[in-house]
mmCIF file of N, CA, C and O in Angstrom:
data_model
loop_
_atom_site.group_PDB
_atom_site.id
_atom_site.type_symbol
_atom_site.label_atom_id
_atom_site.label_comp_id
_atom_site.label_asym_id
_atom_site.label_seq_id
_atom_site.Cartn_x
_atom_site.Cartn_y
_atom_site.Cartn_z
ATOM 1 N N MET A 482 89.317 91.308 92.123
ATOM 2 C CA MET A 482 90.463 90.709 91.437
ATOM 3 C C MET A 482 91.641 91.669 91.437
ATOM 4 O O MET A 482 92.772 91.259 91.547
ATOM 5 N N ARG A 483 91.370 92.946 91.327
ATOM 6 C CA ARG A 483 92.436 93.933 91.250
ATOM 7 C C ARG A 483 93.266 93.946 92.525
ATOM 8 O O ARG A 483 94.482 94.072 92.488
ATOM 9 N N GLU A 484 92.619 93.824 93.675
ATOM 10 C CA GLU A 484 93.358 93.850 94.925
ATOM 11 C C GLU A 484 94.308 92.664 95.044
ATOM 12 O O GLU A 484 95.407 92.803 95.536
ATOM 13 N N SER A 485 93.878 91.514 94.563
ATOM 14 C CA SER A 485 94.743 90.340 94.674
ATOM 15 C C SER A 485 95.997 90.485 93.804
ATOM 16 O O SER A 485 97.061 90.000 94.175
ATOM 17 N N LEU A 486 95.863 91.139 92.648
ATOM 18 C CA LEU A 486 97.038 91.362 91.798
ATOM 19 C C LEU A 486 98.024 92.295 92.489
ATOM 20 O O LEU A 486 99.238 92.070 92.458
ATOM 21 N N GLU A 487 97.507 93.333 93.112
ATOM 22 C CA GLU A 487 98.371 94.281 93.807
ATOM 23 C C GLU A 487 99.002 93.644 95.036
ATOM 24 O O GLU A 487 100.181 93.862 95.315
ATOM 25 N N GLU A 488 98.226 92.824 95.743
ATOM 26 C CA GLU A 488 98.767 92.123 96.906
ATOM 27 C C GLU A 488 99.849 91.143 96.480
ATOM 28 O O GLU A 488 100.879 91.025 97.148
ATOM 29 N N ARG A 489 99.604 90.433 95.376
ATOM 30 C CA ARG A 489 100.597 89.480 94.886
ATOM 31 C C ARG A 489 101.884 90.209 94.508
ATOM 32 O O ARG A 489 102.977 89.730 94.795
ATOM 33 N N ALA A 490 101.766 91.362 93.878
ATOM 34 C CA ALA A 490 102.949 92.125 93.495
ATOM 35 C C ALA A 490 103.756 92.515 94.740
ATOM 36 O O ALA A 490 104.984 92.376 94.758
ATOM 37 N N CYS A 491 103.075 92.956 95.774
ATOM 38 C CA CYS A 491 103.765 93.329 97.017
ATOM 39 C C CYS A 491 104.371 92.099 97.690
ATOM 40 O O CYS A 491 105.501 92.150 98.193
ATOM 41 N N ASP A 492 103.627 91.000 97.712
ATOM 42 C CA ASP A 492 104.133 89.766 98.320
ATOM 43 C C ASP A 492 105.375 89.261 97.588
ATOM 44 O O ASP A 492 106.346 88.828 98.219
ATOM 45 N N LEU A 493 105.337 89.316 96.266
ATOM 46 C CA LEU A 493 106.496 88.902 95.472
ATOM 47 C C LEU A 493 107.707 89.778 95.788
ATOM 48 O O LEU A 493 108.821 89.280 95.952
ATOM 49 N N ALA A 494 107.476 91.078 95.870
ATOM 50 C CA ALA A 494 108.563 92.012 96.141
ATOM 51 C C ALA A 494 109.185 91.741 97.506
ATOM 52 O O ALA A 494 110.415 91.694 97.645
ATOM 53 N N VAL A 495 108.349 91.548 98.501
ATOM 54 C CA VAL A 495 108.855 91.280 99.852
ATOM 55 C C VAL A 495 109.640 89.972 99.870
ATOM 56 O O VAL A 495 110.718 89.896 100.464
ATOM 57 N N TYR A 496 109.132 88.946 99.206
ATOM 58 C CA TYR A 496 109.831 87.656 99.152
ATOM 59 C C TYR A 496 111.202 87.805 98.496
ATOM 60 O O TYR A 496 112.198 87.293 99.003
ATOM 61 N N ILE A 497 111.249 88.502 97.379
ATOM 62 C CA ILE A 497 112.515 88.665 96.660
ATOM 63 C C ILE A 497 113.518 89.457 97.490
ATOM 64 O O ILE A 497 114.700 89.116 97.546
ATOM 65 N N ILE A 498 113.064 90.490 98.170
ATOM 66 C CA ILE A 498 113.965 91.312 98.980
ATOM 67 C C ILE A 498 114.473 90.524 100.192
ATOM 68 O O ILE A 498 115.673 90.519 100.473
ATOM 69 N N GLU A 499 113.566 89.843 100.901
ATOM 70 C CA GLU A 499 113.963 89.125 102.113
ATOM 71 C C GLU A 499 114.900 87.958 101.825
ATOM 72 O O GLU A 499 115.812 87.687 102.591
ATOM 73 N N ASN A 500 114.668 87.274 100.703
ATOM 74 C CA ASN A 500 115.446 86.079 100.392
ATOM 75 C C ASN A 500 116.516 86.308 99.342
ATOM 76 O O ASN A 500 117.214 85.353 98.969
ATOM 77 N N ARG A 501 116.621 87.538 98.856
ATOM 78 C CA ARG A 501 117.547 87.856 97.762
ATOM 79 C C ARG A 501 117.366 86.853 96.630
ATOM 80 O O ARG A 501 118.327 86.314 96.073
ATOM 81 N N ALA A 502 116.102 86.574 96.323
ATOM 82 C CA ALA A 502 115.734 85.546 95.354
ATOM 83 C C ALA A 502 115.749 86.088 93.934
ATOM 84 O O ALA A 502 115.697 87.293 93.701
ATOM 85 N N THR A 503 115.801 85.167 92.991
ATOM 86 C CA THR A 503 115.709 85.518 91.582
ATOM 87 C C THR A 503 114.243 85.476 91.167
ATOM 88 O O THR A 503 113.379 84.983 91.899
ATOM 89 N N VAL A 504 113.960 85.978 89.986
ATOM 90 C CA VAL A 504 112.601 85.940 89.449
ATOM 91 C C VAL A 504 112.155 84.487 89.307
ATOM 92 O O VAL A 504 111.013 84.134 89.632
ATOM 93 N N ARG A 505 113.049 83.637 88.850
ATOM 94 C CA ARG A 505 112.724 82.219 88.680
ATOM 95 C C ARG A 505 112.355 81.568 90.014
ATOM 96 O O ARG A 505 111.398 80.802 90.111
ATOM 97 N N ALA A 506 113.113 81.862 91.074
ATOM 98 C CA ALA A 506 112.828 81.290 92.392
ATOM 99 C C ALA A 506 111.499 81.794 92.938
ATOM 100 O O ALA A 506 110.728 81.028 93.524
ATOM 101 N N ALA A 507 111.226 83.080 92.739
ATOM 102 C CA ALA A 507 109.953 83.646 93.207
ATOM 103 C C ALA A 507 108.780 83.036 92.444
ATOM 104 O O ALA A 507 107.728 82.750 93.029
ATOM 105 N N ALA A 508 108.947 82.830 91.154
ATOM 106 C CA ALA A 508 107.883 82.230 90.347
ATOM 107 C C ALA A 508 107.579 80.821 90.831
ATOM 108 O O ALA A 508 106.411 80.431 90.950
ATOM 109 N N LYS A 509 108.602 80.074 91.143
ATOM 110 C CA LYS A 509 108.414 78.705 91.624
ATOM 111 C C LYS A 509 107.719 78.706 92.982
ATOM 112 O O LYS A 509 106.808 77.914 93.220
ATOM 113 N N LYS A 510 108.118 79.608 93.860
ATOM 114 C CA LYS A 510 107.542 79.692 95.206
ATOM 115 C C LYS A 510 106.053 80.049 95.157
ATOM 116 O O LYS A 510 105.242 79.489 95.886
ATOM 117 N N PHE A 511 105.680 80.990 94.286
ATOM 118 C CA PHE A 511 104.300 81.470 94.231
ATOM 119 C C PHE A 511 103.445 80.722 93.217
ATOM 120 O O PHE A 511 102.250 80.973 93.101
ATOM 121 N N GLY A 512 104.054 79.832 92.439
ATOM 122 C CA GLY A 512 103.294 79.034 91.490
ATOM 123 C C GLY A 512 102.775 79.804 90.296
ATOM 124 O O GLY A 512 101.694 79.530 89.784
ATOM 125 N N VAL A 513 103.553 80.788 89.861
ATOM 126 C CA VAL A 513 103.202 81.578 88.673
ATOM 127 C C VAL A 513 104.379 81.549 87.710
ATOM 128 O O VAL A 513 105.465 81.076 88.051
ATOM 129 N N SER A 514 104.191 82.079 86.513
ATOM 130 C CA SER A 514 105.264 82.077 85.528
ATOM 131 C C SER A 514 106.253 83.211 85.793
ATOM 132 O O SER A 514 105.950 84.177 86.499
ATOM 133 N N LYS A 515 107.434 83.073 85.203
ATOM 134 C CA LYS A 515 108.451 84.118 85.339
ATOM 135 C C LYS A 515 107.960 85.430 84.738
ATOM 136 O O LYS A 515 108.226 86.503 85.281
ATOM 137 N N SER A 516 107.227 85.334 83.629
ATOM 138 C CA SER A 516 106.736 86.559 82.997
ATOM 139 C C SER A 516 105.697 87.252 83.877
ATOM 140 O O SER A 516 105.623 88.483 83.904
ATOM 141 N N THR A 517 104.921 86.484 84.622
ATOM 142 C CA THR A 517 103.951 87.074 85.549
ATOM 143 C C THR A 517 104.670 87.800 86.672
ATOM 144 O O THR A 517 104.300 88.915 87.041
ATOM 145 N N VAL A 518 105.708 87.176 87.215
ATOM 146 C CA VAL A 518 106.488 87.814 88.279
ATOM 147 C C VAL A 518 107.105 89.103 87.753
ATOM 148 O O VAL A 518 107.017 90.155 88.397
ATOM 149 N N HIS A 519 107.691 89.034 86.578
ATOM 150 C CA HIS A 519 108.335 90.213 86.003
ATOM 151 C C HIS A 519 107.318 91.333 85.763
ATOM 152 O O HIS A 519 107.575 92.496 86.074
ATOM 153 N N LYS A 520 106.152 90.987 85.238
ATOM 154 C CA LYS A 520 105.123 91.994 84.981
ATOM 155 C C LYS A 520 104.638 92.615 86.291
ATOM 156 O O LYS A 520 104.457 93.836 86.388
ATOM 157 N N ASP A 521 104.411 91.771 87.295
ATOM 158 C CA ASP A 521 103.966 92.293 88.592
ATOM 159 C C ASP A 521 104.979 93.269 89.168
ATOM 160 O O ASP A 521 104.617 94.317 89.687
ATOM 161 N N LEU A 522 106.252 92.915 89.074
ATOM 162 C CA LEU A 522 107.282 93.736 89.704
ATOM 163 C C LEU A 522 107.610 94.997 88.920
ATOM 164 O O LEU A 522 107.939 96.022 89.507
ATOM 165 N N THR A 523 107.540 94.938 87.606
ATOM 166 C CA THR A 523 107.968 96.099 86.814
ATOM 167 C C THR A 523 106.818 97.001 86.376
ATOM 168 O O THR A 523 107.037 98.186 86.128
ATOM 169 N N GLU A 524 105.608 96.458 86.270
ATOM 170 C CA GLU A 524 104.491 97.274 85.797
ATOM 171 C C GLU A 524 103.478 97.598 86.886
ATOM 172 O O GLU A 524 102.970 98.712 86.944
ATOM 173 N N ARG A 525 103.157 96.636 87.749
ATOM 174 C CA ARG A 525 102.125 96.867 88.758
ATOM 175 C C ARG A 525 102.684 97.500 90.027
ATOM 176 O O ARG A 525 102.073 98.394 90.605
ATOM 177 N N LEU A 526 103.817 97.012 90.493
ATOM 178 C CA LEU A 526 104.372 97.464 91.765
ATOM 179 C C LEU A 526 104.696 98.958 91.809
ATOM 180 O O LEU A 526 104.432 99.586 92.834
ATOM 181 N N PRO A 527 105.222 99.578 90.750
ATOM 182 C CA PRO A 527 105.523 101.016 90.844
ATOM 183 C C PRO A 527 104.293 101.871 91.145
ATOM 184 O O PRO A 527 104.407 102.915 91.796
ATOM 185 N N HIS A 528 103.131 101.432 90.722
ATOM 186 C CA HIS A 528 101.907 102.194 90.982
ATOM 187 C C HIS A 528 101.374 101.936 92.384
ATOM 188 O O HIS A 528 100.722 102.794 92.962
ATOM 189 N N VAL A 529 101.658 100.755 92.916
ATOM 190 C CA VAL A 529 101.136 100.366 94.220
ATOM 191 C C VAL A 529 102.041 100.848 95.350
ATOM 192 O O VAL A 529 101.583 101.431 96.328
ATOM 193 N N ASN A 530 103.352 100.600 95.209
ATOM 194 C CA ASN A 530 104.298 100.915 96.274
ATOM 195 C C ASN A 530 105.647 101.305 95.672
ATOM 196 O O ASN A 530 106.521 100.461 95.487
ATOM 197 N N PRO A 531 105.828 102.574 95.358
ATOM 198 C CA PRO A 531 107.076 103.008 94.703
ATOM 199 C C PRO A 531 108.344 102.744 95.529
ATOM 200 O O PRO A 531 109.390 102.448 94.975
ATOM 201 N N GLY A 532 108.255 102.846 96.840
ATOM 202 C CA GLY A 532 109.426 102.598 97.684
ATOM 203 C C GLY A 532 109.883 101.155 97.604
ATOM 204 O O GLY A 532 111.076 100.866 97.501
ATOM 205 N N LEU A 533 108.934 100.249 97.659
ATOM 206 C CA LEU A 533 109.230 98.823 97.542
ATOM 207 C C LEU A 533 109.771 98.512 96.154
ATOM 208 O O LEU A 533 110.692 97.712 96.001
ATOM 209 N N PHE A 534 109.221 99.180 95.145
ATOM 210 C CA PHE A 534 109.690 98.977 93.774
ATOM 211 C C PHE A 534 111.161 99.355 93.639
ATOM 212 O O PHE A 534 111.928 98.649 92.982
ATOM 213 N N ALA A 535 111.572 100.443 94.262
ATOM 214 C CA ALA A 535 112.969 100.883 94.164
ATOM 215 C C ALA A 535 113.909 99.827 94.740
ATOM 216 O O ALA A 535 114.980 99.558 94.171
ATOM 217 N N GLN A 536 113.512 99.215 95.855
ATOM 218 C CA GLN A 536 114.341 98.177 96.463
ATOM 219 C C GLN A 536 114.420 96.940 95.564
ATOM 220 O O GLN A 536 115.490 96.364 95.374
ATOM 221 N N VAL A 537 113.274 96.546 95.009
ATOM 222 C CA VAL A 537 113.237 95.372 94.134
ATOM 223 C C VAL A 537 114.019 95.635 92.859
ATOM 224 O O VAL A 537 114.750 94.772 92.373
ATOM 225 N N ARG A 538 113.884 96.818 92.297
ATOM 226 C CA ARG A 538 114.590 97.155 91.060
ATOM 227 C C ARG A 538 116.095 97.020 91.250
ATOM 228 O O ARG A 538 116.805 96.504 90.389
ATOM 229 N N ALA A 539 116.596 97.494 92.394
ATOM 230 C CA ALA A 539 118.026 97.393 92.675
ATOM 231 C C ALA A 539 118.457 95.926 92.732
ATOM 232 O O ALA A 539 119.501 95.554 92.184
ATOM 233 N N LEU A 540 117.650 95.086 93.368
ATOM 234 C CA LEU A 540 117.986 93.671 93.463
ATOM 235 C C LEU A 540 117.875 92.969 92.118
ATOM 236 O O LEU A 540 118.703 92.125 91.772
ATOM 237 N N LEU A 541 116.868 93.319 91.324
ATOM 238 C CA LEU A 541 116.721 92.727 89.991
ATOM 239 C C LEU A 541 117.900 93.116 89.094
ATOM 240 O O LEU A 541 118.394 92.292 88.324
ATOM 241 N N ASP A 542 118.335 94.353 89.204
ATOM 242 C CA ASP A 542 119.499 94.786 88.422
ATOM 243 C C ASP A 542 120.758 94.032 88.844
ATOM 244 O O ASP A 542 121.573 93.650 87.999
ATOM 245 N N LEU A 543 120.906 93.814 90.147
ATOM 246 C CA LEU A 543 122.042 93.047 90.644
ATOM 247 C C LEU A 543 121.993 91.617 90.119
ATOM 248 O O LEU A 543 122.996 91.085 89.651
ATOM 249 N N ASN A 544 120.814 90.994 90.181
ATOM 250 C CA ASN A 544 120.660 89.627 89.678
ATOM 251 C C ASN A 544 120.976 89.555 88.182
ATOM 252 O O ASN A 544 121.592 88.597 87.718
ATOM 253 N N LYS A 545 120.554 90.561 87.446
ATOM 254 C CA LYS A 545 120.818 90.572 86.011
ATOM 255 C C LYS A 545 122.321 90.689 85.740
ATOM 256 O O LYS A 545 122.855 90.050 84.831
ATOM 257 N N ALA A 546 123.002 91.486 86.547
ATOM 258 C CA ALA A 546 124.440 91.656 86.363
ATOM 259 C C ALA A 546 125.210 90.391 86.724
ATOM 260 O O ALA A 546 126.282 90.124 86.170
ATOM 261 N N GLU A 547 124.673 89.594 87.642
ATOM 262 C CA GLU A 547 125.372 88.401 88.103
ATOM 263 C C GLU A 547 124.946 87.125 87.399
ATOM 264 O O GLU A 547 125.542 86.077 87.618
ATOM 265 N N ARG A 548 123.941 87.161 86.561
ATOM 266 C CA ARG A 548 123.389 85.917 86.026
ATOM 267 C C ARG A 548 124.374 85.147 85.153
ATOM 268 O O ARG A 548 124.333 83.920 85.116
ATOM 269 N N HIS A 549 125.255 85.825 84.459
ATOM 270 C CA HIS A 549 126.216 85.101 83.634
ATOM 271 C C HIS A 549 127.194 84.315 84.502
ATOM 272 O O HIS A 549 127.674 83.253 84.103
ATOM 273 N N ILE A 550 127.455 84.801 85.685
ATOM 274 C CA ILE A 550 128.340 84.085 86.606
ATOM 275 C C ILE A 550 127.638 82.837 87.129
ATOM 276 O O ILE A 550 128.222 81.755 87.181
ATOM 277 N N ARG A 551 126.359 82.982 87.533
ATOM 278 C CA ARG A 551 125.599 81.824 88.011
ATOM 279 C C ARG A 551 125.469 80.765 86.923
ATOM 280 O O ARG A 551 125.545 79.563 87.212
ATOM 281 N N GLY A 552 125.286 81.196 85.692
ATOM 282 C CA GLY A 552 125.189 80.245 84.584
ATOM 283 C C GLY A 552 126.478 79.473 84.389
ATOM 284 O O GLY A 552 126.476 78.269 84.157
ATOM 285 N N GLY A 553 127.603 80.146 84.503
ATOM 286 C CA GLY A 553 128.896 79.487 84.373
ATOM 287 C C GLY A 553 129.141 78.499 85.493
ATOM 288 O O GLY A 553 129.669 77.404 85.274
ATOM 289 N N LEU A 554 128.730 78.854 86.705
ATOM 290 C CA LEU A 554 128.898 77.946 87.831
ATOM 291 C C LEU A 554 128.010 76.715 87.676
ATOM 292 O O LEU A 554 128.428 75.599 88.014
ATOM 293 N N ALA A 555 126.809 76.914 87.168
ATOM 294 C CA ALA A 555 125.904 75.781 86.939
ATOM 295 C C ALA A 555 126.482 74.833 85.897
ATOM 296 O O ALA A 555 126.409 73.608 86.046
ATOM 297 N N THR A 556 127.068 75.381 84.863
ATOM 298 C CA THR A 556 127.688 74.545 83.828
ATOM 299 C C THR A 556 128.872 73.786 84.407
ATOM 300 O O THR A 556 129.071 72.599 84.119
ATOM 301 N N ARG A 557 129.665 74.440 85.229
ATOM 302 C CA ARG A 557 130.806 73.785 85.861
ATOM 303 C C ARG A 557 130.343 72.614 86.727
ATOM 304 O O ARG A 557 130.918 71.520 86.683
ATOM 305 N N ARG A 558 129.272 72.837 87.531
ATOM 306 C CA ARG A 558 128.741 71.751 88.361
ATOM 307 C C ARG A 558 128.225 70.603 87.506
ATOM 308 O O ARG A 558 128.439 69.430 87.824
ATOM 309 N N LYS A 559 127.567 70.929 86.412
ATOM 310 C CA LYS A 559 127.003 69.904 85.528
ATOM 311 C C LYS A 559 128.108 68.989 85.009
ATOM 312 O O LYS A 559 127.987 67.770 85.056
ATOM 313 N N TYR A 560 129.186 69.571 84.503
ATOM 314 C CA TYR A 560 130.234 68.765 83.903
ATOM 315 C C TYR A 560 131.143 68.105 84.942
ATOM 316 O O TYR A 560 131.737 67.073 84.675
ATOM 317 N N SER A 561 131.241 68.672 86.124
ATOM 318 C CA SER A 561 132.043 68.012 87.152
ATOM 319 C C SER A 561 131.339 66.780 87.695
ATOM 320 O O SER A 561 131.992 65.829 88.130
ATOM 321 N N LYS A 562 130.016 66.747 87.662
ATOM 322 C CA LYS A 562 129.255 65.576 88.092
ATOM 323 C C LYS A 562 129.374 64.451 87.074
ATOM 324 O O LYS A 562 129.272 63.289 87.416
ATOM 325 N N GLN A 563 129.575 64.784 85.801
ATOM 326 C CA GLN A 563 129.658 63.777 84.755
ATOM 327 C C GLN A 563 130.981 63.018 84.778
ATOM 328 O O GLN A 563 131.080 61.921 84.267
ATOM 329 N N LYS A 564 132.017 63.597 85.361
ATOM 330 C CA LYS A 564 133.339 62.948 85.369
ATOM 331 C C LYS A 564 133.428 61.866 86.408
ATOM 332 O O LYS A 564 132.794 61.736 87.343
#
């Protein structure tokens, strides 16, 4: 069971890096919860593959910095469809 958790953490990291995906998108793709993705990437991955973790951390930080913009755009689309 331990190997599958570590493999999943690496697979999630590779998916997020290749697709510049968010935690939510990765969770949907792999069929797990957002909290599982976050735990795999922040707690398990640094012990398994520190180099991959550094790349993912940079992308997660970027996504966190941009999320308020994506939220505003989603709200704009929502209300423009209603008119």
